[in-house]
Structure formats: C-alpha cells, structure tokens
Coordinates of N, CA and C in Angstrom, one line a residue:
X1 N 0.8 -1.2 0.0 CA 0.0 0.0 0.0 C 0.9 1.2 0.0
X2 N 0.7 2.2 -0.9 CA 1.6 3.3 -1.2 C 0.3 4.2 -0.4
X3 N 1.2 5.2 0.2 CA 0.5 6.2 0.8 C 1.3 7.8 0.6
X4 N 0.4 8.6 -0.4 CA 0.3 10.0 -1.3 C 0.2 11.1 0.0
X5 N 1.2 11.8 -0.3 CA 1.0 13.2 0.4 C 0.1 14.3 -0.4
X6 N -1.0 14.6 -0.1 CA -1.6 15.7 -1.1 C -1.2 17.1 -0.8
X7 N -0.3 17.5 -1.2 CA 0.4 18.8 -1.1 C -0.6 19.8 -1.2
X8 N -1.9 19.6 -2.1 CA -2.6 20.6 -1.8 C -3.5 21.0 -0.6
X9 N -4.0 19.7 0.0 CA -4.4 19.9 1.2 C -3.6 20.3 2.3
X10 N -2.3 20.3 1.9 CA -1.4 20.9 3.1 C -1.1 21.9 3.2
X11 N -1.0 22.9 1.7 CA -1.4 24.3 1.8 C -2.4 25.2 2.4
X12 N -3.6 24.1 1.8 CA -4.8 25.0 2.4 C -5.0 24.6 4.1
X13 N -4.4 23.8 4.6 CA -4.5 23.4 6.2 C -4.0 24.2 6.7
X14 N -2.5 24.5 6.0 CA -1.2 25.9 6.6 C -2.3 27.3 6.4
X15 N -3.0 27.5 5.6 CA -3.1 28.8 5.4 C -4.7 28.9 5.9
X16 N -5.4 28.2 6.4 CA -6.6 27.7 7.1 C -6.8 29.0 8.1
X17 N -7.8 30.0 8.1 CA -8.0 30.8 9.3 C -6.9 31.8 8.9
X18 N -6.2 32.3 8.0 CA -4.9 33.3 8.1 C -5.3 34.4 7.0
X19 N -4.8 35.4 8.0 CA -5.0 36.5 6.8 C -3.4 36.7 6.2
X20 N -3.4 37.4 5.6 CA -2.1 38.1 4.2 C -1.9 39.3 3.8
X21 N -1.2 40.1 3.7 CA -1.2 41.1 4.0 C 0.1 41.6 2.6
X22 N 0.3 41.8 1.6 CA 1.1 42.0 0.7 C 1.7 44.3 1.1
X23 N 2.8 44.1 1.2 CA 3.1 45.0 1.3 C 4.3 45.6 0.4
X24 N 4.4 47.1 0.2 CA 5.3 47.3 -0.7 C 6.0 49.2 0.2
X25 N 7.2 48.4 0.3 CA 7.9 49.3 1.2 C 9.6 48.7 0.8
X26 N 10.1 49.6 -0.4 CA 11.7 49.4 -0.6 C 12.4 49.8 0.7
X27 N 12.4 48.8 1.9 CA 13.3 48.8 2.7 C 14.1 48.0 3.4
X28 N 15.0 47.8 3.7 CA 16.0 46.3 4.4 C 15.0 45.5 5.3
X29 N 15.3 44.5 5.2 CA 14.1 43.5 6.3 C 14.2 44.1 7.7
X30 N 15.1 44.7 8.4 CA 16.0 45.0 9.4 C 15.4 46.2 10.0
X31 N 15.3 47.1 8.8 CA 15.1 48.7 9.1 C 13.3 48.4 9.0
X32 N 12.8 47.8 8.5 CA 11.1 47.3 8.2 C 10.8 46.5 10.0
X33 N 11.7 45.8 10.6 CA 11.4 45.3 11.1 C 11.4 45.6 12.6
X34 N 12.4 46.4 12.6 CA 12.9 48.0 13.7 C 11.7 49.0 13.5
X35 N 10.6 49.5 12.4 CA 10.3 50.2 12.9 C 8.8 49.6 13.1
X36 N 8.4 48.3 12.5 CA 7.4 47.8 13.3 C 7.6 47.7 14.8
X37 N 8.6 47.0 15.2 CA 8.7 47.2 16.6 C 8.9 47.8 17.5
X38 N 9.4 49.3 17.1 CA 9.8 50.3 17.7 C 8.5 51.5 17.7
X39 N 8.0 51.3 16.7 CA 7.0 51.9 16.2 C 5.4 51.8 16.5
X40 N 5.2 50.3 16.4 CA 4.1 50.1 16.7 C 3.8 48.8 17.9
X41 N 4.8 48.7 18.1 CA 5.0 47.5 19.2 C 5.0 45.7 19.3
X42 N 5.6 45.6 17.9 CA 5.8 44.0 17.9 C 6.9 43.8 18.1
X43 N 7.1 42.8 18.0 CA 8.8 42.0 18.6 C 9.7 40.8 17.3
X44 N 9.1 41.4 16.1 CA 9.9 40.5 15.1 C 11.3 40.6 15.2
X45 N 11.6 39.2 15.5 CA 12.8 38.5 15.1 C 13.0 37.2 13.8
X46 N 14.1 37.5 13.5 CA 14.7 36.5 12.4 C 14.4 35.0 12.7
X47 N 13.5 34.5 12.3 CA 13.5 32.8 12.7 C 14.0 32.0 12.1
X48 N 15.3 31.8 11.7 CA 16.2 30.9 11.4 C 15.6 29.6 10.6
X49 N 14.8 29.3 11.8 CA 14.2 27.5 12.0 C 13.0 27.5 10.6
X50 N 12.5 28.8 10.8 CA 11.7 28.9 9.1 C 11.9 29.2 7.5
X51 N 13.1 29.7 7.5 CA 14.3 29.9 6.5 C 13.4 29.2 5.3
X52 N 13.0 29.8 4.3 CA 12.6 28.8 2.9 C 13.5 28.3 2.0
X53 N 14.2 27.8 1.4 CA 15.1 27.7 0.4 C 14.2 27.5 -0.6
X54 N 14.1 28.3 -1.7 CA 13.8 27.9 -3.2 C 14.7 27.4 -4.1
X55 N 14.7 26.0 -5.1 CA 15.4 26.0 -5.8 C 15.0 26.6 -7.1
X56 N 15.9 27.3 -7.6 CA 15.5 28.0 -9.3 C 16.9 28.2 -10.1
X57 N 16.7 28.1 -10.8 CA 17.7 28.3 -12.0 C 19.3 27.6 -11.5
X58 N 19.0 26.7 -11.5 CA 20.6 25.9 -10.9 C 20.9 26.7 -9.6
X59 N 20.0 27.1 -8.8 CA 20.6 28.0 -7.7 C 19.9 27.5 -6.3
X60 N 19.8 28.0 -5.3 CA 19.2 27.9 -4.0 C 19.1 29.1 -3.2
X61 N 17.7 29.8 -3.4 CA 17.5 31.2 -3.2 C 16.9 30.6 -1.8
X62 N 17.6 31.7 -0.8 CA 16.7 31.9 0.5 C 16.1 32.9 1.0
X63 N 14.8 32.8 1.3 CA 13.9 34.0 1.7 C 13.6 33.5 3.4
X64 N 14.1 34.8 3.7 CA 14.1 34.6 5.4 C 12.6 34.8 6.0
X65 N 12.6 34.5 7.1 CA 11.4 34.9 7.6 C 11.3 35.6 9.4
X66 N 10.8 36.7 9.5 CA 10.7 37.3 10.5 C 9.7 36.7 11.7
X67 N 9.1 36.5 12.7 CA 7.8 36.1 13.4 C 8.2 37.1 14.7
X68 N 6.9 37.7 15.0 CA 6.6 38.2 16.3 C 5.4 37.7 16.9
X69 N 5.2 37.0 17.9 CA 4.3 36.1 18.9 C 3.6 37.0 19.8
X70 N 2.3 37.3 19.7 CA 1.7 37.9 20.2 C 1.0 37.6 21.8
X71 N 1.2 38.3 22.9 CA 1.0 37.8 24.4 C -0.3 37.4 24.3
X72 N -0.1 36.7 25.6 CA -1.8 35.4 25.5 C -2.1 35.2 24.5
X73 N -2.1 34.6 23.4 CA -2.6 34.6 22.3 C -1.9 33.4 21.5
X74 N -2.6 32.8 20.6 CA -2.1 31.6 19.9 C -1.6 32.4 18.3
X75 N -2.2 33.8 18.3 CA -1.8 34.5 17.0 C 0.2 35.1 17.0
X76 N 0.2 34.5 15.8 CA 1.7 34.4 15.2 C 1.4 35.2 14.2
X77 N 2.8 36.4 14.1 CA 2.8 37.7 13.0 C 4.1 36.9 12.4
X78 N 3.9 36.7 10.9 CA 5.2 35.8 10.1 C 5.4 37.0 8.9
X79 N 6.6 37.7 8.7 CA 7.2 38.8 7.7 C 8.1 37.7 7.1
X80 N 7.7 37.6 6.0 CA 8.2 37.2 4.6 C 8.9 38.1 3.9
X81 N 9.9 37.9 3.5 CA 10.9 38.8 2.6 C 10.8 38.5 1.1
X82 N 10.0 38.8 0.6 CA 9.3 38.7 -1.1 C 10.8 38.3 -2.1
X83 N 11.7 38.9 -1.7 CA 12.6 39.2 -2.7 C 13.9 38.5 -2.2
X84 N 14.7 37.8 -3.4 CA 16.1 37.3 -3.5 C 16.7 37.0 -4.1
X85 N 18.0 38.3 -4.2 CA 18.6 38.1 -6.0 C 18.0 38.4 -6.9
X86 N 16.9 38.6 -7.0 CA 16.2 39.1 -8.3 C 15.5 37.5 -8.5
X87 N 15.3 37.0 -7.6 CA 14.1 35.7 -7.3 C 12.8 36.0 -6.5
X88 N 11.8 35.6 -6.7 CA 10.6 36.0 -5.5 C 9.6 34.8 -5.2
X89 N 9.4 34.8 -3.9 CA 8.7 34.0 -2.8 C 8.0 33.6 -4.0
X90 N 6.8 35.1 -4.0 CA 5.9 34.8 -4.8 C 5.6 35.4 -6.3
X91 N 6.2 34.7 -7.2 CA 6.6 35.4 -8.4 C 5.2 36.1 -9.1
X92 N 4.0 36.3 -8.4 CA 2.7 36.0 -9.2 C 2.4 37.9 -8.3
X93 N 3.6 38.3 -7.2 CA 3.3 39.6 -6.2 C 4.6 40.1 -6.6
X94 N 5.3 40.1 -7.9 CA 6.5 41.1 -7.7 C 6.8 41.8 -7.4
X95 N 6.1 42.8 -6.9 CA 5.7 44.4 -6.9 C 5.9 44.4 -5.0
X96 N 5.4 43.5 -4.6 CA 5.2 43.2 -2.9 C 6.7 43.2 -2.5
X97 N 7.2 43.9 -1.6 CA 8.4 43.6 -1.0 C 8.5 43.0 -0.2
X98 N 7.1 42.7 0.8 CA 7.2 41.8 2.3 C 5.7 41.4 2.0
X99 N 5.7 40.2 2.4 CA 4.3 39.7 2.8 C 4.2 39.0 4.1
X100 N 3.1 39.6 4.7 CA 3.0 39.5 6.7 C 1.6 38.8 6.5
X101 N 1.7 37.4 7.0 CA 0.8 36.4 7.3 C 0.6 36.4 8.6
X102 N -0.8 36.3 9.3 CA -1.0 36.3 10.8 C -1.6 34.6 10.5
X103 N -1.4 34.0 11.6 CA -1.8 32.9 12.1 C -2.0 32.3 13.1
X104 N -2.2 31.1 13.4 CA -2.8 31.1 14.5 C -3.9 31.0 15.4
X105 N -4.8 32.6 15.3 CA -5.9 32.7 15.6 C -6.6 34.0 15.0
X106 N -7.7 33.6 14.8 CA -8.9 34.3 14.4 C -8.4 36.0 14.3
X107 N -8.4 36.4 13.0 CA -8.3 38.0 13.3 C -9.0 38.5 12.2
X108 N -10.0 39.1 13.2 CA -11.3 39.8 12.9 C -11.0 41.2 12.1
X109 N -11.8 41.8 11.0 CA -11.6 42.8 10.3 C -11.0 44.2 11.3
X110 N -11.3 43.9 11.5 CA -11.2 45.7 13.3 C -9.8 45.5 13.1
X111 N -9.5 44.2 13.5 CA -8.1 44.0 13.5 C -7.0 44.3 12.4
X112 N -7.3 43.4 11.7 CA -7.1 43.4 10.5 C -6.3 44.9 10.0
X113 N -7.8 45.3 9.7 CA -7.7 46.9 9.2 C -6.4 48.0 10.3
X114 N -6.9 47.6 11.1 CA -5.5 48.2 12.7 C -4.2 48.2 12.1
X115 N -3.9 46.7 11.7 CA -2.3 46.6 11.3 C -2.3 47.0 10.2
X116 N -3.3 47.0 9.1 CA -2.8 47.7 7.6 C -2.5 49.0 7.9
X117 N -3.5 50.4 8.5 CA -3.1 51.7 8.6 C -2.1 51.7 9.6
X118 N -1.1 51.0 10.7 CA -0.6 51.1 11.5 C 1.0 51.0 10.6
X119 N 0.9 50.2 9.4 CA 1.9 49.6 8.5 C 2.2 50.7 7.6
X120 N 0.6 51.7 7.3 CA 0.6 52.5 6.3 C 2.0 54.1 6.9
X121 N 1.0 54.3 8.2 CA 1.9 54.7 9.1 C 3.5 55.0 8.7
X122 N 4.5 53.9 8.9 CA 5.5 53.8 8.8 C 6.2 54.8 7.2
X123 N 7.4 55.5 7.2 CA 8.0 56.0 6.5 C 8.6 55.3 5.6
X124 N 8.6 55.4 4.1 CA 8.8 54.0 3.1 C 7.8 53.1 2.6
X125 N 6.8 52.7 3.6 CA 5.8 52.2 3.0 C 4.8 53.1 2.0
X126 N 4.6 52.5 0.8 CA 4.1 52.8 -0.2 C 2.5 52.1 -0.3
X127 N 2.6 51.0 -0.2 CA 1.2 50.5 -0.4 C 1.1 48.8 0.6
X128 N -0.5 49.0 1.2 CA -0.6 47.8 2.4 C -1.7 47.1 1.7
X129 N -1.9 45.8 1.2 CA -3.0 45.6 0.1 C -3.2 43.8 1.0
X130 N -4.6 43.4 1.4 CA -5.0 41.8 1.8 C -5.4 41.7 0.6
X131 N -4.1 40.0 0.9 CA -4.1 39.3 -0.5 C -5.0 38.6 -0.4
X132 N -5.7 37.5 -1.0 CA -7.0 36.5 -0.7 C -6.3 35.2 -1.1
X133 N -6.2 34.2 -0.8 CA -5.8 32.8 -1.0 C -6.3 32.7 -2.4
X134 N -7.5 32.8 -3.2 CA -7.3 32.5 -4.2 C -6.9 33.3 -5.2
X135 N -6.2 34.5 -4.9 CA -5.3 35.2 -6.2 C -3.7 34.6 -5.7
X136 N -3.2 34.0 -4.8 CA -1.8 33.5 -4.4 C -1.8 31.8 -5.0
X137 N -0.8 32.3 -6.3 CA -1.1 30.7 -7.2 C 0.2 29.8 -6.6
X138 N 0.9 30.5 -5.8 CA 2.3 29.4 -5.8 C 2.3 29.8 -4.0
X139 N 1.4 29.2 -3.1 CA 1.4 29.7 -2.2 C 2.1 28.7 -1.2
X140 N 2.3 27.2 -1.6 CA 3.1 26.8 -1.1 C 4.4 26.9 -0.8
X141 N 5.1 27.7 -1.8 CA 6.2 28.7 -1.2 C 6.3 29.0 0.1
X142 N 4.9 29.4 0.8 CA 5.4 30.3 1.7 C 5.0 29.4 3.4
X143 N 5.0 27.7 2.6 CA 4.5 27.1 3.9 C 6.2 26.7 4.6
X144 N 6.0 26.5 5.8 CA 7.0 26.1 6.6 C 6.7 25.4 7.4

C-alpha cells in the first residue's frame, strides 16, 4: 500500500484561518522590522528555524522569515521577505516587498484593518493591500 501526500491539502491546512497582507515598502528586512517594533510594538525577530530555500535556476534562493508572537494569544505575526537576488517568494506579487501572514488565531476585520493603517503609518511604506488565498497561485512557497 503506497500512501500520497496531497500537497494541496497541506497548503490549504497551513493557510486555514490566516489573513495576508502584501506589502510594498523598498526597505531592508532590518530597518522594516525595527520600525514595526519600535514603532508600533511587535517584537519581530529573524526565525532561522523557518528559512525557505527555493530551488531555481541551478541555484538555492533563501527568503528569510521574521515572526513576532503575540502575548496570551495563539496568534503568530510571520514577515516574509518577497525578494532574492532578483528571485521571489511569490513570483505571481512582484511588486510586494514583504508579505506578513497572521496565524494562528482568528483575526477579525477591526483587526485586520488596525495593522494595515498602522503599517501605512510607517516611512517608506508605499502600499498595504490583503491578498485573498485564491489570487496566491504558488502559495506553497510560503508554507513552513
């Protein structure tokens, strides 16, 4: 008996309950990630342990990933680094420089909307746009 992983149900399990958040702000992951937390009060750090490697063009592109853990709460803030080398997470959002996935738990529009103008806020950001699971065609990229 052979037993099939269905890759696509594992996408939609991973991204089950999660909002997306595509953002476009030319700035270092570092200085983006300093003034969310300085700024508006999260605590993104570099999570190593989530690191994506893409393979493309005889190569092995890595797009890092940021997470800030929200107190009492089962909600996880995940910053994606869209861009690498002139490779991207998600080749289908070029234009996106970070895309910030919440997960976890339930987050209601009030909310929602809170982190996009709180994002818009910030100096450099250009445009804060929720992506919908069915315009992200290669979204497995971005499971961990």
């Amino acid at each position: 008996m052979k037993l099939r992983l269905n890759i696509e149900e594992l996408n939609d399990d991973f991204f089950e309950d999660t909002r997306l958040l595509g953002i476009i702000a030319p700035l270092k992951n570092y200085q983006f990630c300093w003034q969310l937390n300085s700024l508006l009060g999260f605590d993104f750090r570099l999570n190593n342990d989530y690191e994506i490697p893409l393979r493309r063009k005889d190569r092995t592109y890595h797009f890092s990933i940021y997470q800030s853990q929200e107190a009492n709460s089962f909600l996880s803030h995940y910053l994606y680094h869209n861009h690498c080398d002139g490779e991207y997470l998600l080749p289908e959002f070029k234009h996106m420089d970070f895309l910030w996935l919440m997960k976890g738990d339930l987050v209601d529009d009030d909310k929602c909307n809170w982190i996009r103008q709180a994002i818009k806020s910030i100096a450099g950001v250009q445009l804060v746009a929720e992506l919908t699971n069915e315009q992200i065609k290669t979204k497995g990229n971005m499971v961990f």
